[in-house]
Amino acid sequence: MTFADPTQASAAPAAATPANPARVRDIRLDFFRGIAMFIILIAHTPGNFLTSWIPARWGFSDATEIFVFCSGMASAIAFGTTFDRAGWRMGTARVGFRVWQVYWAHVGLFMATVALVVFLTDSELGTRNYWGQLNLWPLFVESERWANADIWFSFVTLQYVPNYFDILPMYMVILLMMPIIMWLSRIHLGLVAGFIGVVWLMGQEALTNMLGLPHFNFIAEPWVKDDGTQREWFFNPFGWQLIFFTGFAFMRGWIPKPPVTPLLIGIALVIVLANVPLSNIGVREFGFEWAREWRIENRAWITKSDFGILRFVQFLALAYLMWVLAGDKGNRIRAGTSALGRAWGRLLQIILKVGQQSLAVFVVSMFTARLMGFAMDVLGRETGTVLLVNLGGACVLILTAYLAGWFKSNPWKKVPA
């Protein structure tokens, strides 16, 4: 990519102008997905002191919002173009195939993690019950509180969704909503907005309880508690679809990209900074007891389970600021030509690769996080040890990303006969 002097453009021969100038890849999506993958690894590692300083501690939203929002944008590219090119039926078929892949990733992750925590619990180095730490008691212990005779059937039919394993089921349900969204978009985009808004409202437990309406969510355990209630999915897909389809709509062009103006930057900055006193940092580090009380009294506005509206507002403000800082197509985060720029370029390529293989990396990260917690239990949680364990976990994610990319490139087809 060059920057020609426009005053000299006419001096160049016509043949020098390429018929199809090379397109510059927008790296922002892969970059922020990659960053989110490393944050998610840290957040899921038990007893990891770095968790106290991740972005989630500074505001209402966290890496989950980044992951879901970027997934919506990526889905607009991967599936939206299929709907445009091959029609609604083939687009729906491709979405169904992706749901099938995610389902087996969910099953595989659960099986592998259960095997791991059982092994770690029974090992001589184990210091605690690791499957109990994941609240997997119904798999191993009979109790009057639950009936687990059909627990595996309940799991494969998504009637039993343990908390640690509920992001991928949420993602599957949201994907299944995509054909409805695409069908409505052919009629009028107002119907799309109305559908998304109504579904989100019906997913807000506090609101539906107040209005006496049914709360949209799925049952996470097939047994009834002593108080007559049943646990629901922690990540309510009917709430979280709002941020997914917001990203989807931006990438489809249904929502125009916001202008870069001092006014919008100022508003976004005020929203982000105003979140800090009300955040975990505000309560923990600044000792704002009034903030703790505010969070309790206004839990419905910031709930993670149903995706409270203030999480949405804070995330959009933060995303806008990051979008502005990254520059057009991510030009401000690209590598320079200096020694420091070249070093950043190598690191940037790693982050982008991790972002490009987000599903494989996410699944491996959930498994690796349990190993990292075990390693800290055995080796201790001194600062140096924790940092080394986190570095090792990051290396596992990087290796996974490059290995997944290698397999997807079909290298066996490139070998000459």
PDB file of C-alpha atoms in Angstrom, residues 1 10 18 23 29 42 89-90 107 136 140 152 216 245 252-254 286 322 347 416:
ATOM      1  CA  MET A   1       0.000   0.000   0.000  1.00  0.00           C
ATOM      2  CA  SER A  10      -1.731  12.683 -13.926  1.00  0.00           C
ATOM      3  CA  PRO A  18      -4.172  -1.494 -11.568  1.00  0.00           C
ATOM      4  CA  ARG A  23      -7.985  -4.777  -0.917  1.00  0.00           C
ATOM      5  CA  LEU A  29     -12.433  -8.270  14.059  1.00  0.00           C
ATOM      6  CA  ILE A  42      -7.489 -15.902  32.406  1.00  0.00           C
ATOM      7  CA  ARG A  89     -32.863 -22.532   2.254  1.00  0.00           C
ATOM      8  CA  MET A  90     -29.157 -23.051   1.629  1.00  0.00           C
ATOM      9  CA  VAL A 107     -20.194 -32.483  23.915  1.00  0.00           C
ATOM     10  CA  LEU A 136     -20.689 -31.782  38.768  1.00  0.00           C
ATOM     11  CA  PHE A 140     -21.300 -38.867  40.607  1.00  0.00           C
ATOM     12  CA  TRP A 152     -26.344 -38.293  30.380  1.00  0.00           C
ATOM     13  CA  PHE A 216     -37.930 -16.731  28.026  1.00  0.00           C
ATOM     14  CA  PHE A 245     -27.399  -9.418  16.193  1.00  0.00           C
ATOM     15  CA  ARG A 252     -24.515  -6.386   7.185  1.00  0.00           C
ATOM     16  CA  GLY A 253     -24.776  -2.626   6.872  1.00  0.00           C
ATOM     17  CA  TRP A 254     -28.252  -2.534   8.428  1.00  0.00           C
ATOM     18  CA  PHE A 286     -11.816   2.467  46.088  1.00  0.00           C
ATOM     19  CA  MET A 322     -11.724   0.943  20.574  1.00  0.00           C
ATOM     20  CA  LEU A 347       2.898 -10.380  18.229  1.00  0.00           C
ATOM     21  CA  PRO A 416       2.405 -33.348  -5.324  1.00  0.00           C
TER      22      PRO A 416
END
